[in-house]
PDB file of C-alpha atoms in Angstrom:
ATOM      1  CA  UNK A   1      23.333 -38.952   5.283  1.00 40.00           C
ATOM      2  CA  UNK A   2      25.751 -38.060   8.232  1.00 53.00           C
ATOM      3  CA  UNK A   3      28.707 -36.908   8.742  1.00 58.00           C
ATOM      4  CA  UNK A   4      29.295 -39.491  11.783  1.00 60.00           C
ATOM      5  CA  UNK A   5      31.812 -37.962  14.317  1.00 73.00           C
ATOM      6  CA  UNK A   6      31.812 -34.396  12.766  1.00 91.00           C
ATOM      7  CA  UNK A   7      31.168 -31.304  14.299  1.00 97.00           C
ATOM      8  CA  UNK A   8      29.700 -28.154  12.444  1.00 98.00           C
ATOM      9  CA  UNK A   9      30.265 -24.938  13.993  1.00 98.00           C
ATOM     10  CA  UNK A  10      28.034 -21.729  13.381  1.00 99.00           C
ATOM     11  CA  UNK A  11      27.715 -18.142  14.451  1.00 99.00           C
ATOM     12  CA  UNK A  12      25.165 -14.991  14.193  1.00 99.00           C
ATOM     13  CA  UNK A  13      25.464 -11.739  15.961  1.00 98.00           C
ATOM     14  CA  UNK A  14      22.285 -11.016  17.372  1.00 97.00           C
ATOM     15  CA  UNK A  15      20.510  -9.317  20.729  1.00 95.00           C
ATOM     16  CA  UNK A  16      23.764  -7.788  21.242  1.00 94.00           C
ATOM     17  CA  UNK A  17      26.230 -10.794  21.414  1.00 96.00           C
ATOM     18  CA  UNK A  18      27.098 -13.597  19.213  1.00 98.00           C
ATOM     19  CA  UNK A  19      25.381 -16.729  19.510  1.00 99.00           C
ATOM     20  CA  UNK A  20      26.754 -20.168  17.967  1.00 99.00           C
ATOM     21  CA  UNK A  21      25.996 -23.875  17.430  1.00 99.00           C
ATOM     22  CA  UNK A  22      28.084 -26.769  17.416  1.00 99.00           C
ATOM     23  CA  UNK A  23      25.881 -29.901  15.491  1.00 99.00           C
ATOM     24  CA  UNK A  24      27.256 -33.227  15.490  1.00 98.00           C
ATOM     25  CA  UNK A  25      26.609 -36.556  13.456  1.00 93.00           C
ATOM     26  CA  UNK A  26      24.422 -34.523  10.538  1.00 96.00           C
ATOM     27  CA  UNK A  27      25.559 -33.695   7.022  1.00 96.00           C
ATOM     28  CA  UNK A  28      26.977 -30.255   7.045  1.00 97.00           C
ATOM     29  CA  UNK A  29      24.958 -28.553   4.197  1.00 98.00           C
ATOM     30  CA  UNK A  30      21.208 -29.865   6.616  1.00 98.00           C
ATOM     31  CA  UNK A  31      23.200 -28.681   9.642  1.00 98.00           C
ATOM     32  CA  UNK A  32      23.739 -25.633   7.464  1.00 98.00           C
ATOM     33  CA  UNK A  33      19.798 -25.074   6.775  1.00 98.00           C
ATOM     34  CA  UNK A  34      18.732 -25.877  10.245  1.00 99.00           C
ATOM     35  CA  UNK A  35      21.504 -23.110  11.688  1.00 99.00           C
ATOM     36  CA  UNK A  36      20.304 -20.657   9.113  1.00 99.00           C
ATOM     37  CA  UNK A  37      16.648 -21.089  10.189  1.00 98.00           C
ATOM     38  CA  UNK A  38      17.706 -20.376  14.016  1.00 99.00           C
ATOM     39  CA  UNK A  39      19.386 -17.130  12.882  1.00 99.00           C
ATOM     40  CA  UNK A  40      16.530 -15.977  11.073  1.00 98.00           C
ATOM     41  CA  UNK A  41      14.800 -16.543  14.083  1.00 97.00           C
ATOM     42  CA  UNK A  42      16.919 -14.979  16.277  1.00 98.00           C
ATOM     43  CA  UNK A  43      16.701 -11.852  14.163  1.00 97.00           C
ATOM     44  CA  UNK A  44      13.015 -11.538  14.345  1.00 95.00           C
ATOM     45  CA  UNK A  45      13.515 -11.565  18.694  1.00 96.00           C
ATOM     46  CA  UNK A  46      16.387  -8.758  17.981  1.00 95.00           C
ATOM     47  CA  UNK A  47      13.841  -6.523  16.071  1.00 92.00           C
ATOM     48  CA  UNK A  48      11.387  -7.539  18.263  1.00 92.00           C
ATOM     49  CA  UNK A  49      12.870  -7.586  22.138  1.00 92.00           C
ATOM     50  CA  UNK A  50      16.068  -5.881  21.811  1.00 82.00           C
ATOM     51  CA  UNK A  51      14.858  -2.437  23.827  1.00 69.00           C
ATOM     52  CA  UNK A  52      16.961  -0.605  21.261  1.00 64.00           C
ATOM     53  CA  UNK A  53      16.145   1.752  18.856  1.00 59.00           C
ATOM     54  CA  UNK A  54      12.464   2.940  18.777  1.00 54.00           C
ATOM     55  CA  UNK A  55      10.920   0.381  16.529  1.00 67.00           C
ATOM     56  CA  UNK A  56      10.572  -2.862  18.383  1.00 82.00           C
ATOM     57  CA  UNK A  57       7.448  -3.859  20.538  1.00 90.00           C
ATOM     58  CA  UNK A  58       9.302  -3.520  23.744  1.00 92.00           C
ATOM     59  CA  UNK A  59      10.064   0.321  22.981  1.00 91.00           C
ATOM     60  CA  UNK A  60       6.578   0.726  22.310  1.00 93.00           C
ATOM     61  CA  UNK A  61       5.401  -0.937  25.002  1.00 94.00           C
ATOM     62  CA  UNK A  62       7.609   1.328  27.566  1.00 94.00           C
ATOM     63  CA  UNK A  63       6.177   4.797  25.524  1.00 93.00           C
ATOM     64  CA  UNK A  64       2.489   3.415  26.245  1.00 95.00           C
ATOM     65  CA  UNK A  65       0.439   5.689  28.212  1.00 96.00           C
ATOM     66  CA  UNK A  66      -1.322   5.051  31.412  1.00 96.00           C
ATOM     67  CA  UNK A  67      -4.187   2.771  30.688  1.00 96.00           C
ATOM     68  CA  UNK A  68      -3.057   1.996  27.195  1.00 97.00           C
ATOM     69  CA  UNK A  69      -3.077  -1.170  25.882  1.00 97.00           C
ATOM     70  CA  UNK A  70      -0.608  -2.985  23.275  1.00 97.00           C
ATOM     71  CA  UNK A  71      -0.655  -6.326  21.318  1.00 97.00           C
ATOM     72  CA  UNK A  72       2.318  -8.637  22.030  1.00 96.00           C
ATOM     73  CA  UNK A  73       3.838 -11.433  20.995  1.00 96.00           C
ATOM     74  CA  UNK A  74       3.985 -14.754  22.094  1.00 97.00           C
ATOM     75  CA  UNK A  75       7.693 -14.847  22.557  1.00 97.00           C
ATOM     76  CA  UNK A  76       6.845 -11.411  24.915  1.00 97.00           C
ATOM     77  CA  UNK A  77       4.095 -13.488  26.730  1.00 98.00           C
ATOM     78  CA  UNK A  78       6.279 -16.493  27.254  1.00 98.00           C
ATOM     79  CA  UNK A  79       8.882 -14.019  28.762  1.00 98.00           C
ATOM     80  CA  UNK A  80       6.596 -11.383  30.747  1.00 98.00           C
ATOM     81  CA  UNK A  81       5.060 -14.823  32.161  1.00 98.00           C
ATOM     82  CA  UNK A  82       8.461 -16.544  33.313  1.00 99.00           C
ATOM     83  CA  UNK A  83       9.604 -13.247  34.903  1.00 98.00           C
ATOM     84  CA  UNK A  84       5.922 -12.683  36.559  1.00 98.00           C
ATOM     85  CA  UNK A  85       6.094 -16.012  38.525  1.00 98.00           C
ATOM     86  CA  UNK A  86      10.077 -15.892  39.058  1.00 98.00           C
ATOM     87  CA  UNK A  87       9.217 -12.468  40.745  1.00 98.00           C
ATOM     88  CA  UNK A  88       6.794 -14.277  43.029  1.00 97.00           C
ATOM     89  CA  UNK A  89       9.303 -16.909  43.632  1.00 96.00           C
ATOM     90  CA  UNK A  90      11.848 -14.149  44.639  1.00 97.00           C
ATOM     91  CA  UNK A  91       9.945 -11.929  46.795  1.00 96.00           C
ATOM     92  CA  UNK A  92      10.793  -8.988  44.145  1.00 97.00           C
ATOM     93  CA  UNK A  93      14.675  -9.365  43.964  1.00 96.00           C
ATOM     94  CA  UNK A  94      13.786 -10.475  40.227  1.00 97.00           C
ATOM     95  CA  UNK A  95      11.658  -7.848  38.234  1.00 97.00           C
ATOM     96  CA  UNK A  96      11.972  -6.850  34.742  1.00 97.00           C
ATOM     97  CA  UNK A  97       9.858  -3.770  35.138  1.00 97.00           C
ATOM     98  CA  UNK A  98      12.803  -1.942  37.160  1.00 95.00           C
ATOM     99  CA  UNK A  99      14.135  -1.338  33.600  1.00 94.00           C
ATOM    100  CA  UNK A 100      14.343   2.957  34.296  1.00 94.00           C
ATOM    101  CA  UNK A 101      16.397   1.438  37.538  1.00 94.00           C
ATOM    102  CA  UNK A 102      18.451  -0.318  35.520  1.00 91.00           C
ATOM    103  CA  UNK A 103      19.126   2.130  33.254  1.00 91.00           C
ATOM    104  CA  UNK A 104      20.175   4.872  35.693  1.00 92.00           C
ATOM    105  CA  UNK A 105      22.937   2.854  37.134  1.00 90.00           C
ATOM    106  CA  UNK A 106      24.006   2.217  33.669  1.00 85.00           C
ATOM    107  CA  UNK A 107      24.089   5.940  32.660  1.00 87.00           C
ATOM    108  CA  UNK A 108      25.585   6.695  36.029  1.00 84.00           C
ATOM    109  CA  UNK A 109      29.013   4.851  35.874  1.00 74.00           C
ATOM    110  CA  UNK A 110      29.354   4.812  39.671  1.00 75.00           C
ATOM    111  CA  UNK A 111      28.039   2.437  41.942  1.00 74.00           C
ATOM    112  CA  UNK A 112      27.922   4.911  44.749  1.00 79.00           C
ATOM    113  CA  UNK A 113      24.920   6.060  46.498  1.00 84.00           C
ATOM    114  CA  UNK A 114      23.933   9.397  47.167  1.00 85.00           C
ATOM    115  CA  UNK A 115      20.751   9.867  49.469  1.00 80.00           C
ATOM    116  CA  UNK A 116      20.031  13.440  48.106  1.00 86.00           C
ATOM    117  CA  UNK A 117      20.070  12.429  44.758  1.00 91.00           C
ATOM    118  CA  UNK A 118      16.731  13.518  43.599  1.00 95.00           C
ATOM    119  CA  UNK A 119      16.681  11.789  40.455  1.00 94.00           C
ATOM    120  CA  UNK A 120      17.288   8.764  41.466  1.00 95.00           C
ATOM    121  CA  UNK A 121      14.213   8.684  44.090  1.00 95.00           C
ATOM    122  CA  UNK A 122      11.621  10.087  41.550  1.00 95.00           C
ATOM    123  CA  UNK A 123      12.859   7.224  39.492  1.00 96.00           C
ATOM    124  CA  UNK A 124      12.536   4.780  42.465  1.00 96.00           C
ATOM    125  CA  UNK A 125       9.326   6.325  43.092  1.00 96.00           C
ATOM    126  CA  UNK A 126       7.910   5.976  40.265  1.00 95.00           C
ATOM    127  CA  UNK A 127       9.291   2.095  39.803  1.00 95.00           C
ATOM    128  CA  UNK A 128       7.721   1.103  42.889  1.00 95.00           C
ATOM    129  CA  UNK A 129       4.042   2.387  41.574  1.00 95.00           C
ATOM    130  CA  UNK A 130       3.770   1.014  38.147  1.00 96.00           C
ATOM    131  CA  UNK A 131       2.111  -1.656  36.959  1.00 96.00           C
ATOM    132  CA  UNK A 132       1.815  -3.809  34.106  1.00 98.00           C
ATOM    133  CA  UNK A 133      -0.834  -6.512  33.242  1.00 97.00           C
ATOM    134  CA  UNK A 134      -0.800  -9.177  30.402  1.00 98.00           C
ATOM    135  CA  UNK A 135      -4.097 -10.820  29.405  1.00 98.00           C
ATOM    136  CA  UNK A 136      -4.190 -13.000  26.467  1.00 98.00           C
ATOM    137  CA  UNK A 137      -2.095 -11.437  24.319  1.00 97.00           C
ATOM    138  CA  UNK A 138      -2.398  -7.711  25.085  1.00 98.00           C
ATOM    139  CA  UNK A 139      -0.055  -5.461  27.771  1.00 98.00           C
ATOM    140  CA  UNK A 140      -1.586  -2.946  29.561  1.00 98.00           C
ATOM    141  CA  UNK A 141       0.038  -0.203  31.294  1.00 97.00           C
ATOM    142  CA  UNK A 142      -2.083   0.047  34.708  1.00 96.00           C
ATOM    143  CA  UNK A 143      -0.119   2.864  36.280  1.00 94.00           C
ATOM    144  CA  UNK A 144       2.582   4.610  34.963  1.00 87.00           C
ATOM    145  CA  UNK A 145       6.130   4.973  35.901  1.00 87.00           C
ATOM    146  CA  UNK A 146       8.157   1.763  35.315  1.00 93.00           C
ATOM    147  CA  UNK A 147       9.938   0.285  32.392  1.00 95.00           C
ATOM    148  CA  UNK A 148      10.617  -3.223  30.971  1.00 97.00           C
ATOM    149  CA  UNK A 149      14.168  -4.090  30.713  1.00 95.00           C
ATOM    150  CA  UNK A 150      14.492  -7.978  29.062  1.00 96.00           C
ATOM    151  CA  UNK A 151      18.278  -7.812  28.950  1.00 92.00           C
ATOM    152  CA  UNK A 152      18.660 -10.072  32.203  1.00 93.00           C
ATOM    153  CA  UNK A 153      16.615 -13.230  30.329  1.00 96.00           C
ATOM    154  CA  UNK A 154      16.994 -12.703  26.822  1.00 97.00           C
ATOM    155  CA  UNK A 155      19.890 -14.634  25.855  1.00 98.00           C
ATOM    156  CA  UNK A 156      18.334 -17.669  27.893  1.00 98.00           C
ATOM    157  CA  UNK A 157      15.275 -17.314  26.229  1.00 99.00           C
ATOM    158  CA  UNK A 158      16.629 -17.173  22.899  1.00 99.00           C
ATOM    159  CA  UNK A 159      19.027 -20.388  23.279  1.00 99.00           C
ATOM    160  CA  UNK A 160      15.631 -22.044  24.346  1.00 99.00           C
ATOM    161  CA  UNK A 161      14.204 -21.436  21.354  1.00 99.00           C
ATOM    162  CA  UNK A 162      17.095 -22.260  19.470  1.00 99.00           C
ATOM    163  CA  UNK A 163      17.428 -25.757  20.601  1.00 99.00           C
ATOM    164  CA  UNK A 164      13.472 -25.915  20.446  1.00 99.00           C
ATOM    165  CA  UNK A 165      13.461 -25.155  16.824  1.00 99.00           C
ATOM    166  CA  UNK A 166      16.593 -27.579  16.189  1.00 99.00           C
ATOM    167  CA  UNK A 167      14.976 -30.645  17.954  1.00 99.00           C
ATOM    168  CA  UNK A 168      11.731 -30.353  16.888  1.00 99.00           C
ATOM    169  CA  UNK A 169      12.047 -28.450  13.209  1.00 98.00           C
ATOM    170  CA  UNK A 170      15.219 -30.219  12.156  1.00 99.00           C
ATOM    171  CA  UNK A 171      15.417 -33.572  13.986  1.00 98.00           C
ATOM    172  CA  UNK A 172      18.682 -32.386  15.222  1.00 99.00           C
ATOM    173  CA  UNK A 173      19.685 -33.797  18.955  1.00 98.00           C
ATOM    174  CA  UNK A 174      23.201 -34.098  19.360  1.00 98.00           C
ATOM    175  CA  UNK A 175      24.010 -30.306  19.968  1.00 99.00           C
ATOM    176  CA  UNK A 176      25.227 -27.194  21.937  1.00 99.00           C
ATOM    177  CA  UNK A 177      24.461 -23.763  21.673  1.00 99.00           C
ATOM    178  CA  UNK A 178      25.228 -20.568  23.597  1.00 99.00           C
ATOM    179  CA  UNK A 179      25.114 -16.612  23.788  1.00 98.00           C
ATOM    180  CA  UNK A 180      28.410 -15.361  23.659  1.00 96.00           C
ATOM    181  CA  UNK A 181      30.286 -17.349  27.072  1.00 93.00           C
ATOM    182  CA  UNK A 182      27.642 -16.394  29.244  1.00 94.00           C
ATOM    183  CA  UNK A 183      24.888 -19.147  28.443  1.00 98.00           C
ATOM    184  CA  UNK A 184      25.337 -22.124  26.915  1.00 99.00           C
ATOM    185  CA  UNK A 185      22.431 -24.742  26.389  1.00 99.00           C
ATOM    186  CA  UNK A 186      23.369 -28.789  25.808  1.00 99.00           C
ATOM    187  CA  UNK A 187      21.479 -31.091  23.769  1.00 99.00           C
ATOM    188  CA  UNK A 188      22.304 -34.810  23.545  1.00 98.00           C
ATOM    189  CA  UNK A 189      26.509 -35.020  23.057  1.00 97.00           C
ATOM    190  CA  UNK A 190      28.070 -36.590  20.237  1.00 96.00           C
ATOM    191  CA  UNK A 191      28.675 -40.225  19.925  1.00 92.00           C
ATOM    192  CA  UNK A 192      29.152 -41.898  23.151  1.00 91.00           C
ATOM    193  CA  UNK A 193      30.229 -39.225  24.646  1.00 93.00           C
ATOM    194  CA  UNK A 194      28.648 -38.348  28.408  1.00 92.00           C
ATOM    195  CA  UNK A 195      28.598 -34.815  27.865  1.00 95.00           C
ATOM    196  CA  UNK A 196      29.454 -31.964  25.802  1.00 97.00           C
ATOM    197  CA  UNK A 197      32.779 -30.492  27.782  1.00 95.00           C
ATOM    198  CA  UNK A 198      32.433 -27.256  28.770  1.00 96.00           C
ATOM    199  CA  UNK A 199      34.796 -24.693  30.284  1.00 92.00           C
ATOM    200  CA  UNK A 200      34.262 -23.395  34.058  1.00 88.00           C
ATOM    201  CA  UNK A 201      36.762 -20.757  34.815  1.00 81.00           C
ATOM    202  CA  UNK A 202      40.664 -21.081  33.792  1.00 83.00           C
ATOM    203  CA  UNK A 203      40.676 -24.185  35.328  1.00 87.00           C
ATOM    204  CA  UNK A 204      37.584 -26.433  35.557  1.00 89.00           C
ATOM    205  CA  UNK A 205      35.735 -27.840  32.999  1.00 93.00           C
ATOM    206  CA  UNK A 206      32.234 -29.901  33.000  1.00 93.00           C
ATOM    207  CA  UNK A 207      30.741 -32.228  30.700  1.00 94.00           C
ATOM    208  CA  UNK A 208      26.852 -30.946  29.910  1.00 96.00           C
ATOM    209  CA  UNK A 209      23.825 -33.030  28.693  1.00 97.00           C
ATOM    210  CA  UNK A 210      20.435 -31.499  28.727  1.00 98.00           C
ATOM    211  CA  UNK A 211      21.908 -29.168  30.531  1.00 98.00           C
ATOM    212  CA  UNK A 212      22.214 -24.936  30.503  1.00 98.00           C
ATOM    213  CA  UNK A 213      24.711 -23.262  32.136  1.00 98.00           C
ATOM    214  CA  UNK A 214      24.834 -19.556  32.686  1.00 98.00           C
ATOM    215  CA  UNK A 215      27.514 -17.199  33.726  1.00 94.00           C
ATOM    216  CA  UNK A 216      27.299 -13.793  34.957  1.00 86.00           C
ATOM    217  CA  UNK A 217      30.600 -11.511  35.173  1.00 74.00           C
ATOM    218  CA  UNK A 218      29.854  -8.910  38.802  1.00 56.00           C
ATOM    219  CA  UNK A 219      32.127  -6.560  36.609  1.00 56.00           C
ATOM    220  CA  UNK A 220      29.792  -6.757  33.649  1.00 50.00           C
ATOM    221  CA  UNK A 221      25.814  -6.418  32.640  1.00 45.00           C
ATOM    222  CA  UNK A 222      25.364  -3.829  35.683  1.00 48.00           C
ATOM    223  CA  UNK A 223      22.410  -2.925  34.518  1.00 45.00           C
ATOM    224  CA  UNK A 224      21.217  -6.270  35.613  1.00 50.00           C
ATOM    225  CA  UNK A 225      22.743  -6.023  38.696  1.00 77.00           C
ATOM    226  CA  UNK A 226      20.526  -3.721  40.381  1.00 90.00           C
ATOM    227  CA  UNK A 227      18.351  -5.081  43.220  1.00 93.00           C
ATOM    228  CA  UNK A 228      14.617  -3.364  42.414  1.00 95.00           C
ATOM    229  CA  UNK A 229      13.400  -4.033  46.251  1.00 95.00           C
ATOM    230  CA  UNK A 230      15.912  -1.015  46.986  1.00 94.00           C
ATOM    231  CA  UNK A 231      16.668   0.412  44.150  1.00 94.00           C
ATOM    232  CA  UNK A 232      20.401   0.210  45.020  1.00 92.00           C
ATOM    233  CA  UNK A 233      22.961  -1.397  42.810  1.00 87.00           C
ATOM    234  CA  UNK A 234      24.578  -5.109  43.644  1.00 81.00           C
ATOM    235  CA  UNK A 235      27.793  -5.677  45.760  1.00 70.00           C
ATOM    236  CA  UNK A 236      30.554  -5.525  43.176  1.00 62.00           C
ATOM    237  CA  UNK A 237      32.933  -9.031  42.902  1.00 67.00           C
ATOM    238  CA  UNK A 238      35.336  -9.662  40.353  1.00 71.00           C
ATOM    239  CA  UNK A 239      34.140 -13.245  40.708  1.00 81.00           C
ATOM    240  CA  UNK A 240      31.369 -14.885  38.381  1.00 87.00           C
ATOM    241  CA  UNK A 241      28.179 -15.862  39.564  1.00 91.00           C
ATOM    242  CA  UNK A 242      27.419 -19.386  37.494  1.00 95.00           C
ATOM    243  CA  UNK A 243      23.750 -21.144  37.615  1.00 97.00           C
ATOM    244  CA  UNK A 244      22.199 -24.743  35.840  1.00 98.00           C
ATOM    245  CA  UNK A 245      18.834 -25.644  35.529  1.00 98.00           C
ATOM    246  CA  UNK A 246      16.838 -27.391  32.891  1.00 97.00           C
ATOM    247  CA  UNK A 247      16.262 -24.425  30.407  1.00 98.00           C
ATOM    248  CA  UNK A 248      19.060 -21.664  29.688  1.00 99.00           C
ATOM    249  CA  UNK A 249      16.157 -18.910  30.367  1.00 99.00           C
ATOM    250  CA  UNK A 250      15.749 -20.561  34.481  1.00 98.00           C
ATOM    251  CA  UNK A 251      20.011 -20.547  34.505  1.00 98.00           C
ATOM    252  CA  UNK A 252      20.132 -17.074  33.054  1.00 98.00           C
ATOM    253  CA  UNK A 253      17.396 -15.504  35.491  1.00 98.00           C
ATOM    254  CA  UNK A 254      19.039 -17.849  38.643  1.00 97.00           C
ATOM    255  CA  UNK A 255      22.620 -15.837  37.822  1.00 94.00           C
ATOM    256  CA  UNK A 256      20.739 -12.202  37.667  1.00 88.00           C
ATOM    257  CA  UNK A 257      18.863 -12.958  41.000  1.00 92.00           C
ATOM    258  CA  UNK A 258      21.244 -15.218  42.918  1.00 89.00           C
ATOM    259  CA  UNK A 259      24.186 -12.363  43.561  1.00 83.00           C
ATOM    260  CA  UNK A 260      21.122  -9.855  45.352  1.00 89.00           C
ATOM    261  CA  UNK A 261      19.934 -12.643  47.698  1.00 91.00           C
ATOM    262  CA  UNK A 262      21.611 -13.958  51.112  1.00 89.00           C
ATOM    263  CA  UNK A 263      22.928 -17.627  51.299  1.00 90.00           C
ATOM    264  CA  UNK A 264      19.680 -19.614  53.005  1.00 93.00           C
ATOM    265  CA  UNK A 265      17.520 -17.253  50.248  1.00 94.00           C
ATOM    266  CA  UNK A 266      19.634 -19.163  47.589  1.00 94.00           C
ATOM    267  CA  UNK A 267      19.254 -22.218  49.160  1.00 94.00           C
ATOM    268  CA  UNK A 268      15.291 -21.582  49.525  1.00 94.00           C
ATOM    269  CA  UNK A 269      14.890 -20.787  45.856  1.00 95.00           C
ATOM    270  CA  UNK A 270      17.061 -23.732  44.660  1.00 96.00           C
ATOM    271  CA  UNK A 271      15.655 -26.348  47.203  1.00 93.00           C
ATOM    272  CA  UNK A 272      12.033 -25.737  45.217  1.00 91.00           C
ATOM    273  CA  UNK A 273      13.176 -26.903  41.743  1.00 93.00           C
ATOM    274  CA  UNK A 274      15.647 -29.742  42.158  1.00 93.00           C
ATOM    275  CA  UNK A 275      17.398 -29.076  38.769  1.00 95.00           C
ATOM    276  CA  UNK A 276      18.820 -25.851  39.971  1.00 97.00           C
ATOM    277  CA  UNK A 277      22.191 -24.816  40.789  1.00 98.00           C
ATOM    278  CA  UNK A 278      24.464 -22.103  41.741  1.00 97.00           C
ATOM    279  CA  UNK A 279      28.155 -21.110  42.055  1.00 94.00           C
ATOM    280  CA  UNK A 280      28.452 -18.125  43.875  1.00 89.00           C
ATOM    281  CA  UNK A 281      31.007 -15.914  43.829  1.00 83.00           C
ATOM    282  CA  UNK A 282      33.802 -17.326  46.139  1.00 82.00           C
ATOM    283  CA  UNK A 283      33.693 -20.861  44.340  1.00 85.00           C
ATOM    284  CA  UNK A 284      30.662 -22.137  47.018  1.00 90.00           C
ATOM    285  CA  UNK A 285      28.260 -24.326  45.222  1.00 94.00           C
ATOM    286  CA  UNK A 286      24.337 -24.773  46.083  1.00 95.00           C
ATOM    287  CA  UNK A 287      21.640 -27.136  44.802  1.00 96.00           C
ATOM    288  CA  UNK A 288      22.461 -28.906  41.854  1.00 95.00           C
ATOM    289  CA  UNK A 289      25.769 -27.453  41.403  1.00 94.00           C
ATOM    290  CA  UNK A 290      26.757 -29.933  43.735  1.00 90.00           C
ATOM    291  CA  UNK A 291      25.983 -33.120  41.906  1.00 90.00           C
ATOM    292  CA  UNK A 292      27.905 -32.303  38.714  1.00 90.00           C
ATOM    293  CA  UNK A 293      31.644 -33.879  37.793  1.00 82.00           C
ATOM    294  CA  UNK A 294      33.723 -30.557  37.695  1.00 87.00           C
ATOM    295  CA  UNK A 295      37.800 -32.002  36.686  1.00 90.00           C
ATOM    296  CA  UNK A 296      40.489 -29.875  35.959  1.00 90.00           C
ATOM    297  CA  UNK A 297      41.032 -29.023  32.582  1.00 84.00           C
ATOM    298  CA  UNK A 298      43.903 -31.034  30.453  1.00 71.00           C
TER     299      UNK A 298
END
């Protein structure tokens, strides 16, 4: 039985943020189930993908010595293919093997350069040599020197297989899930609704269906904000960088990429997928971004 016109609400802290569901039109104790399922899922990618700590599959994988090779999972696969081809796409400005890149800016706390700083050329150095390959389901380390960093993808990823599990485990349609307010992925809306409304800004709002959205602070996540052709961190903006496309993993890699490429690169990358979209920082919009039915909020 349903609960017509209801809306449950759930939340689990996972992969470093707190992901949620709203379900609509179901009977809260199977809305219940189906969320707890999701979690439980979500905490096998945490142990799995996080990159912190020392026991997960990604930490092993960046310990493995040169010519090594490493089982993997199929979530790993599913992501180490996505970010393969979007590095293709991107010319390198998207690569989740600049992870000891990443990491230095992080540690560093400054995003000013210093030529002579020898650490951060053996790092670059060594970035720019290694190599990776995936075949079936095992990871081999050609050439040493780089690290995998999944933090810029993760929370996409993860609200894809959220809603997968929903729709297909659960029979559950009329939904919307998110990571923190930084992805959000909507299902079918409630009732006759034409979208599930969703903040943009202080001001704007838009109403989703089948829809992700993905939001990406300039003044937070630096260590996403590196571009790995130069090894040099992003422009700084206070302003967002916001991105829609058909799954929340495409949004969330469209936001990491789009702030390190120039306008007609965007424009190139979004004119090859017709579901994409971005707002770049400034309030311009690009691709698909354009087509939406942003109003002012009430």
């Amino acid at each position: 039985m349903s609960d017509s016109g209801l809306i449950h609400n759930f939340s689990h802290q996972a992969l470093g943020t707190r992901f949620w569901i709203r379900i609509a039109d179901e009977d809260y104790a199977f809305a219940e189930r189906a969320a707890e399922s999701v979690f439980f899922t979500l905490d096998r990618l945490d142990s799995d993908l996080n990159g912190v700590g020392s026991g997960g599959s990604l930490a092993l994988i960046n310990q493995l010595p040169e010519g090594e090779m490493i089982s993997v999972s199929e979530d790993f696969c599913t992501l180490w293919k996505f970010a393969e081809a979007f590095k293709k796409e991107t010319a390198g400005a998207f690569d989740v093997s600049a992870g000891s890149l990443f990491r230095y800016w992080t540690e560093r706390g400054s995003d000013e350069f210093n030529p002579d700083d020898a650490v951060w050329e053996k790092i670059f150095q060594n970035h720019k040599i290694g190599k990776f390959s995936l075949e079936g389901n095992e990871l081999t380390r050609q050439l040493g020197g780089s690290s995998i960093d999944l933090s810029g993808i993760i929370h996409g990823y993860a609200c894809d297989r959220m809603a997968e599990m929903l729709e297909s485990n659960w029979g559950i349609h009329r939904a919307i899930l998110g990571a923190g307010s930084n992805v959000v992925l909507a299902l079918d809306p409630p009732g006759e609704a034409r979208g599930w409304r969703v903040g943009l800004g202080r001001t704007l709002e838009l109403k989703l269906c089948r829809t992700a959205l993905a939001s990406k602070p300039n003044n937070s996540m630096k260590s996403c904000l590196v571009n790995p052709l130069t090894g040099l961190s992003a422009p700084f903006s206070h302003e967002a960088i916001r991105a829609v496309a058909n799954t929340a993993l495409e949004a969330e890699a469209l936001t990491t990429v789009g702030v390190l490429l120039s306008r007609s690169e965007s424009e190139s990358l979004l004119t090859r997928v017709s579901t994409r979209g971005l707002w770049l920082p400034g309030g311009e919009c690009l691709g698909m971004f354009k087509n939406l039915d942003l109003t002012s909020r009430n």
